[in-house]
PDB file of C-alpha atoms in Angstrom:
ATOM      1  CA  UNK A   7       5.564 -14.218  25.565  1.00 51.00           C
ATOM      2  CA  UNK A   8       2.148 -14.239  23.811  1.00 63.00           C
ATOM      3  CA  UNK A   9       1.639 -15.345  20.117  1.00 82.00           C
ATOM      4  CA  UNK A  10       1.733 -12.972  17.445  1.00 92.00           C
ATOM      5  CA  UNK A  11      -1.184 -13.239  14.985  1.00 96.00           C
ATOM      6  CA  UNK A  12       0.805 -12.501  11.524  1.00 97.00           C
ATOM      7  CA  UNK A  13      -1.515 -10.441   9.646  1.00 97.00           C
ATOM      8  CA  UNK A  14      -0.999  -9.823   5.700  1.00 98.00           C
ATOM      9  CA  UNK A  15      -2.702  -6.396   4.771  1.00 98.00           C
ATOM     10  CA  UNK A  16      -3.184  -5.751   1.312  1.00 98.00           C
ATOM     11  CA  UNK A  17      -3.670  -1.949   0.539  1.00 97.00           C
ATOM     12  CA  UNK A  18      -2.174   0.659  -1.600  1.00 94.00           C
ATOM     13  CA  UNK A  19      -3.896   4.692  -1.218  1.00 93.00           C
ATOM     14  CA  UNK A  20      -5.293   3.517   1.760  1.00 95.00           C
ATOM     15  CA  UNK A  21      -2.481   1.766   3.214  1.00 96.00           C
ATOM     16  CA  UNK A  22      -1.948   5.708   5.640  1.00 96.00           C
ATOM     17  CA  UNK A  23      -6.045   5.811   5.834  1.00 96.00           C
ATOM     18  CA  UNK A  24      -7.199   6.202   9.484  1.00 96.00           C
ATOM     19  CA  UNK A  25     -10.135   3.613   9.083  1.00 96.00           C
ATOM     20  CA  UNK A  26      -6.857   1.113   8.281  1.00 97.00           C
ATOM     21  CA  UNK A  27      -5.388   2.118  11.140  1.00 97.00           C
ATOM     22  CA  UNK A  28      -8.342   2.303  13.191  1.00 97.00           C
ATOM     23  CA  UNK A  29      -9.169  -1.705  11.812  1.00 97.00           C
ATOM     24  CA  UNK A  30      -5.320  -2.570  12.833  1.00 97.00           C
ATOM     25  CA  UNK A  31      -5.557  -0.938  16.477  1.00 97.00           C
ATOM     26  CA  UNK A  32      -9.197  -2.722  16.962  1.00 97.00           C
ATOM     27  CA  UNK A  33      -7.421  -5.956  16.074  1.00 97.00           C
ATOM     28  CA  UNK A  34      -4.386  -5.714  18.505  1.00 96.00           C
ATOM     29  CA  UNK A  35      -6.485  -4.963  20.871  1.00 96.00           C
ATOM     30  CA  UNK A  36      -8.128  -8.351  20.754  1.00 95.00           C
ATOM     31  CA  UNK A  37      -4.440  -9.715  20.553  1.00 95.00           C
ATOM     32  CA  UNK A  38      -0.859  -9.121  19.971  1.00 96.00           C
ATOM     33  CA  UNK A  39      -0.414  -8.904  16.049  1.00 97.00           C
ATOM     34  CA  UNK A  40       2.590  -9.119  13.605  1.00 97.00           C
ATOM     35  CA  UNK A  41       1.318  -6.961  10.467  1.00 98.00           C
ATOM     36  CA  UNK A  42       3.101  -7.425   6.714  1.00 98.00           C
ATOM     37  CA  UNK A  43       1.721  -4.819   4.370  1.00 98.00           C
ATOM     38  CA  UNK A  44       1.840  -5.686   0.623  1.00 98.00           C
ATOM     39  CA  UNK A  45       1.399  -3.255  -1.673  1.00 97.00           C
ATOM     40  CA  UNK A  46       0.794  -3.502  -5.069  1.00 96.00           C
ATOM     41  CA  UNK A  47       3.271  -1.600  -7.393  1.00 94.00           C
ATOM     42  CA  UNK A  48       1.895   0.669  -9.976  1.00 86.00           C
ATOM     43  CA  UNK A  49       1.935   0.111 -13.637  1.00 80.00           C
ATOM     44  CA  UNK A  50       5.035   1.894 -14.535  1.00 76.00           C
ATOM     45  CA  UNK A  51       7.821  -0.754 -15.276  1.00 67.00           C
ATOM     46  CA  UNK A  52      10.530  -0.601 -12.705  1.00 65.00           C
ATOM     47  CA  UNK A  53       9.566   2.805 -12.066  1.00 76.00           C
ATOM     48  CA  UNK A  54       6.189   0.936 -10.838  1.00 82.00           C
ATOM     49  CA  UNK A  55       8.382  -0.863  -8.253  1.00 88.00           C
ATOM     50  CA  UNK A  56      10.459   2.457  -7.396  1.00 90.00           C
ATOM     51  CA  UNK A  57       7.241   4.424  -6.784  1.00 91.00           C
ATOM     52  CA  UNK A  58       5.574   1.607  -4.610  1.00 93.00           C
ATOM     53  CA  UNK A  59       8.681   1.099  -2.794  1.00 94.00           C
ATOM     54  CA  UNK A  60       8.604   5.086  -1.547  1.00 93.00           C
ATOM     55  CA  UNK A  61       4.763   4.467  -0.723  1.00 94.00           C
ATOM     56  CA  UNK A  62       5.429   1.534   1.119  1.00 97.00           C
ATOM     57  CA  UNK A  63       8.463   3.323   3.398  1.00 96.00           C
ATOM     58  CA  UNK A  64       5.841   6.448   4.019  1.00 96.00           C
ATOM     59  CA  UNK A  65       2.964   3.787   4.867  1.00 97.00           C
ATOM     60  CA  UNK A  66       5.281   1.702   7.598  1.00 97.00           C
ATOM     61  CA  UNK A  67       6.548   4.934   8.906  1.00 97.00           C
ATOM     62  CA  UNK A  68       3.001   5.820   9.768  1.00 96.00           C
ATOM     63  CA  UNK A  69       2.082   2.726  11.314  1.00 97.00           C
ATOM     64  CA  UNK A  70       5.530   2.882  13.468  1.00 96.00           C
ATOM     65  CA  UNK A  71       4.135   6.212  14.449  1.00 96.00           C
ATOM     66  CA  UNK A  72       1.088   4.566  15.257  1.00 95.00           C
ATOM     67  CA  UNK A  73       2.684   1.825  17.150  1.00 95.00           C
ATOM     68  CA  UNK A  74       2.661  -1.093  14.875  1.00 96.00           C
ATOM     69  CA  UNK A  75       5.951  -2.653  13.625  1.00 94.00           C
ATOM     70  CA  UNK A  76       5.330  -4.322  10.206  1.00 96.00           C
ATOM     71  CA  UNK A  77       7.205  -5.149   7.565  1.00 97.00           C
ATOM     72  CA  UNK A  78       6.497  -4.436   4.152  1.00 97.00           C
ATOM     73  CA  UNK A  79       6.374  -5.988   0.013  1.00 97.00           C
ATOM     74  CA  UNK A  80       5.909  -4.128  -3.016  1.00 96.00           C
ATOM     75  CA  UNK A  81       3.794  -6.832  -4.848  1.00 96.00           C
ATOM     76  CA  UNK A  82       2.771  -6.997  -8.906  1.00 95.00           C
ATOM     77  CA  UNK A  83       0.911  -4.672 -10.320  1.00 95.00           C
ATOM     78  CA  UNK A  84      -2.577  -6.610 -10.395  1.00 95.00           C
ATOM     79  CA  UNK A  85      -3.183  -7.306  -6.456  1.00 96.00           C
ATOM     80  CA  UNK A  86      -4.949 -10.413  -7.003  1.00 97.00           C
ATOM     81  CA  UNK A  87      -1.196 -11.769  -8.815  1.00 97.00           C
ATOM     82  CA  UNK A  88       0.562  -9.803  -5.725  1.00 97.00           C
ATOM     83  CA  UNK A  89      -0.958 -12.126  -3.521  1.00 98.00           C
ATOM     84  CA  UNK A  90      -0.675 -15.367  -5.378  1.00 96.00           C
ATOM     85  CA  UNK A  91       2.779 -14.246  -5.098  1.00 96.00           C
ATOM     86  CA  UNK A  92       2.608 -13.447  -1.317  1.00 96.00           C
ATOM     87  CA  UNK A  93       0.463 -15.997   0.318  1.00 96.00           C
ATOM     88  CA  UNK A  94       2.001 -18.528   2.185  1.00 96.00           C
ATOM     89  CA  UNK A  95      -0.290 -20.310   4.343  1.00 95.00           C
ATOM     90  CA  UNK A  96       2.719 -20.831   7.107  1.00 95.00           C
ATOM     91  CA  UNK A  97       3.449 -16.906   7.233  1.00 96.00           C
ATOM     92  CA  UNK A  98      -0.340 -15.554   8.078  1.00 97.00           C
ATOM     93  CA  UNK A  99      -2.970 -16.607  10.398  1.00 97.00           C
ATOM     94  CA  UNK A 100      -5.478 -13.635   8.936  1.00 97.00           C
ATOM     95  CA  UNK A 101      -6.015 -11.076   5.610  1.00 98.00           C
ATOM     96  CA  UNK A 102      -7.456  -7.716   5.888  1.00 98.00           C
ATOM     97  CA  UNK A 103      -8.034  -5.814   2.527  1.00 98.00           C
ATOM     98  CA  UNK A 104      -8.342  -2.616   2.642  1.00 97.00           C
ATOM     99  CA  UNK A 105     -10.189  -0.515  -0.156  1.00 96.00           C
ATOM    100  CA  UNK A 106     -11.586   3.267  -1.193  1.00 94.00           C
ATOM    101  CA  UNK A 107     -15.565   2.988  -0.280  1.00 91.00           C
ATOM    102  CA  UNK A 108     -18.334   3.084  -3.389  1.00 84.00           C
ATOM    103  CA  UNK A 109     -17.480   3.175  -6.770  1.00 80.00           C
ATOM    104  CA  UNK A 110     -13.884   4.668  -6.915  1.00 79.00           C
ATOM    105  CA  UNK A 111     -12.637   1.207  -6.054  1.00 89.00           C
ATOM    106  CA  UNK A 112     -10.766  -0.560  -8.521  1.00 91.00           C
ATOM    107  CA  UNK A 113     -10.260  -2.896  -6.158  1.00 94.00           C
ATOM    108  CA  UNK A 114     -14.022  -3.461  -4.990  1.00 92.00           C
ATOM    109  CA  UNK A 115     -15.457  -3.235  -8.854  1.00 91.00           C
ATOM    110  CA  UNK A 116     -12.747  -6.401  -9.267  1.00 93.00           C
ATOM    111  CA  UNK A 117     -14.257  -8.059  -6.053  1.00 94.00           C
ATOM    112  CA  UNK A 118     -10.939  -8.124  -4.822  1.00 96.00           C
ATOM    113  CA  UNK A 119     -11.699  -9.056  -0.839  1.00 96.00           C
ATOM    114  CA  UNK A 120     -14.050 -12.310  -2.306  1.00 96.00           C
ATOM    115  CA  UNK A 121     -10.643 -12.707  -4.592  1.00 97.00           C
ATOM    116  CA  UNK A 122      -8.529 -12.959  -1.487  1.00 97.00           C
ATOM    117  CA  UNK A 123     -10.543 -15.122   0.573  1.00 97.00           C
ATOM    118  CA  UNK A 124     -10.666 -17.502  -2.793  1.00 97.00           C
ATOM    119  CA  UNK A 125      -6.473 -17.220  -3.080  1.00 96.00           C
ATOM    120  CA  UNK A 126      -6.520 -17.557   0.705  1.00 97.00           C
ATOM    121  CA  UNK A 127      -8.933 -19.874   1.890  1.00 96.00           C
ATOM    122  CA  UNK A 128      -9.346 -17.461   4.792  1.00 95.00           C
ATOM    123  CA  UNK A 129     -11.931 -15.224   6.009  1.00 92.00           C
ATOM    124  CA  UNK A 130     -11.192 -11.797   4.649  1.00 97.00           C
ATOM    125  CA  UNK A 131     -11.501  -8.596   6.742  1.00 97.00           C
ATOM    126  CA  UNK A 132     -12.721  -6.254   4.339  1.00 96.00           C
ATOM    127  CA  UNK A 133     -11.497  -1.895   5.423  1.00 97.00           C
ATOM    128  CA  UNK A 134     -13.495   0.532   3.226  1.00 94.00           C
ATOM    129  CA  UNK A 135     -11.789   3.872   3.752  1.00 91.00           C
ATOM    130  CA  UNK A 136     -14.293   6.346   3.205  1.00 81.00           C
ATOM    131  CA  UNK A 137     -12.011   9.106   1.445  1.00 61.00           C
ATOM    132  CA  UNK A 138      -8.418   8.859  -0.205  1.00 55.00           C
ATOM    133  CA  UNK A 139      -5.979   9.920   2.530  1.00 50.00           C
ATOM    134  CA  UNK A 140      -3.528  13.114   2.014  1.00 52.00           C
ATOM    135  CA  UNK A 141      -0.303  12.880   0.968  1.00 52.00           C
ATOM    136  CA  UNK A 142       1.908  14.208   4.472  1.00 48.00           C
ATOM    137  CA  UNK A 143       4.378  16.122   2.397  1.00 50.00           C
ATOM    138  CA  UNK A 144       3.746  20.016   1.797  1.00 49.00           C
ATOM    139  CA  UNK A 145       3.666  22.358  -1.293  1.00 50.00           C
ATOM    140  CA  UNK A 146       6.103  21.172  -3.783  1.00 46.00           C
ATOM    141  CA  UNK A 147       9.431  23.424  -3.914  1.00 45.00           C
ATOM    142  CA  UNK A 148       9.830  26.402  -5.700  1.00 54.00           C
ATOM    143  CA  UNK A 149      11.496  26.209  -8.934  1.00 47.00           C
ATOM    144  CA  UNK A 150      13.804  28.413 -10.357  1.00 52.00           C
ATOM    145  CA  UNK A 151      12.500  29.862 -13.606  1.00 51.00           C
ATOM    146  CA  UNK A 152      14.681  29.751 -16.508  1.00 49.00           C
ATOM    147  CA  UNK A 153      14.490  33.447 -17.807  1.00 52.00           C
ATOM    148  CA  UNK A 154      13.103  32.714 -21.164  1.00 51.00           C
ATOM    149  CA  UNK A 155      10.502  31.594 -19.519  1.00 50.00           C
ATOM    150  CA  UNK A 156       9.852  27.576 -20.425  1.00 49.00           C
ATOM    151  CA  UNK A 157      12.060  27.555 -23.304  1.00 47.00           C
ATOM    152  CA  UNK A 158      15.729  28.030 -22.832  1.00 44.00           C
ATOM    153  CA  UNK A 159      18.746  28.698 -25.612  1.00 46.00           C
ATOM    154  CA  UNK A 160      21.845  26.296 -25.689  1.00 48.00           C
ATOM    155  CA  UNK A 161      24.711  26.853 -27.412  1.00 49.00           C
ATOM    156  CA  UNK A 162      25.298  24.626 -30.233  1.00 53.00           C
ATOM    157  CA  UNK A 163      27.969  22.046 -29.552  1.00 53.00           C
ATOM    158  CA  UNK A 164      31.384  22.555 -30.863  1.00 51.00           C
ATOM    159  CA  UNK A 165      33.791  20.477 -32.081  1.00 49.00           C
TER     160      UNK A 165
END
């Protein structure tokens, strides 16, 4: 059985983006690879961690349906912190960081892949996705209208 290059992949919008994807099949096909995608969670307390944790499932769904098996952390907030928190030198051979293109980059305006390589002592692939991937799920439900429009009448409690 051939070795498994364990790969940590740090992304969050662009974790579904097909330049990701596209950088993850280029690099199995070089090699058999054993991905781990960390993703940061947002800002939101444990509802930060909740949110992330949905994002994650979505993201390693994709790559499943893309052929990769990877598992998955939600990280801290500040990705630079989530991968203090990640790295282990023993668990990954290789980093790839994967970022929106230009200015709308957090991430980029941070220096985040130069970050990496400095937490990592690694060479970092940098991914620039050029635009924010769609969200797969479709119009959000209908919602039943109260009749009073957005303000509705309760009855007063009784004792």
């Amino acid at each position: 059985m051939a070795w498994h290059v364990r790969v940590l992949v740090i992304a969050n919008v662009t974790a579904t983006s097909p330049d990701l994807l596209a950088a993850l099949k280029e690099r199995a096909d070089r090699g058999p690879i054993d991905p781990t995608l960390l993703m940061p969670a947002t800002r939101n307390g444990f509802t930060g961690r909740e949110e992330a944790q949905g994002r994650l499932d979505e993201a390693l769904a994709r790559w499943r349906e893309a052929g990769f098996e990877a598992k998955g952390i939600v990280g801290d907030p500040d990705p630079a912190v989530a991968v203090h928190e990640a790295w282990d030198p023993r668990e990954y051979d290789e980093v790839i960081v994967s970022t929106l293109s230009g200015q709308s980059s957090r991430w980029l305006q941070s220096d985040l892949p130069h970050r990496v390589a400095q937490i990592t002592g690694l060479h970092v692939t940098h991914v620039a996705s050029r635009k924010r991937p769609q969200p797969r799920t479709g119009p959000p439900p209908e919602r039943e209208k109260p009749a009073l429009g957005p303000f509705t009448l309760r009855a007063p409690h009784s004792r």
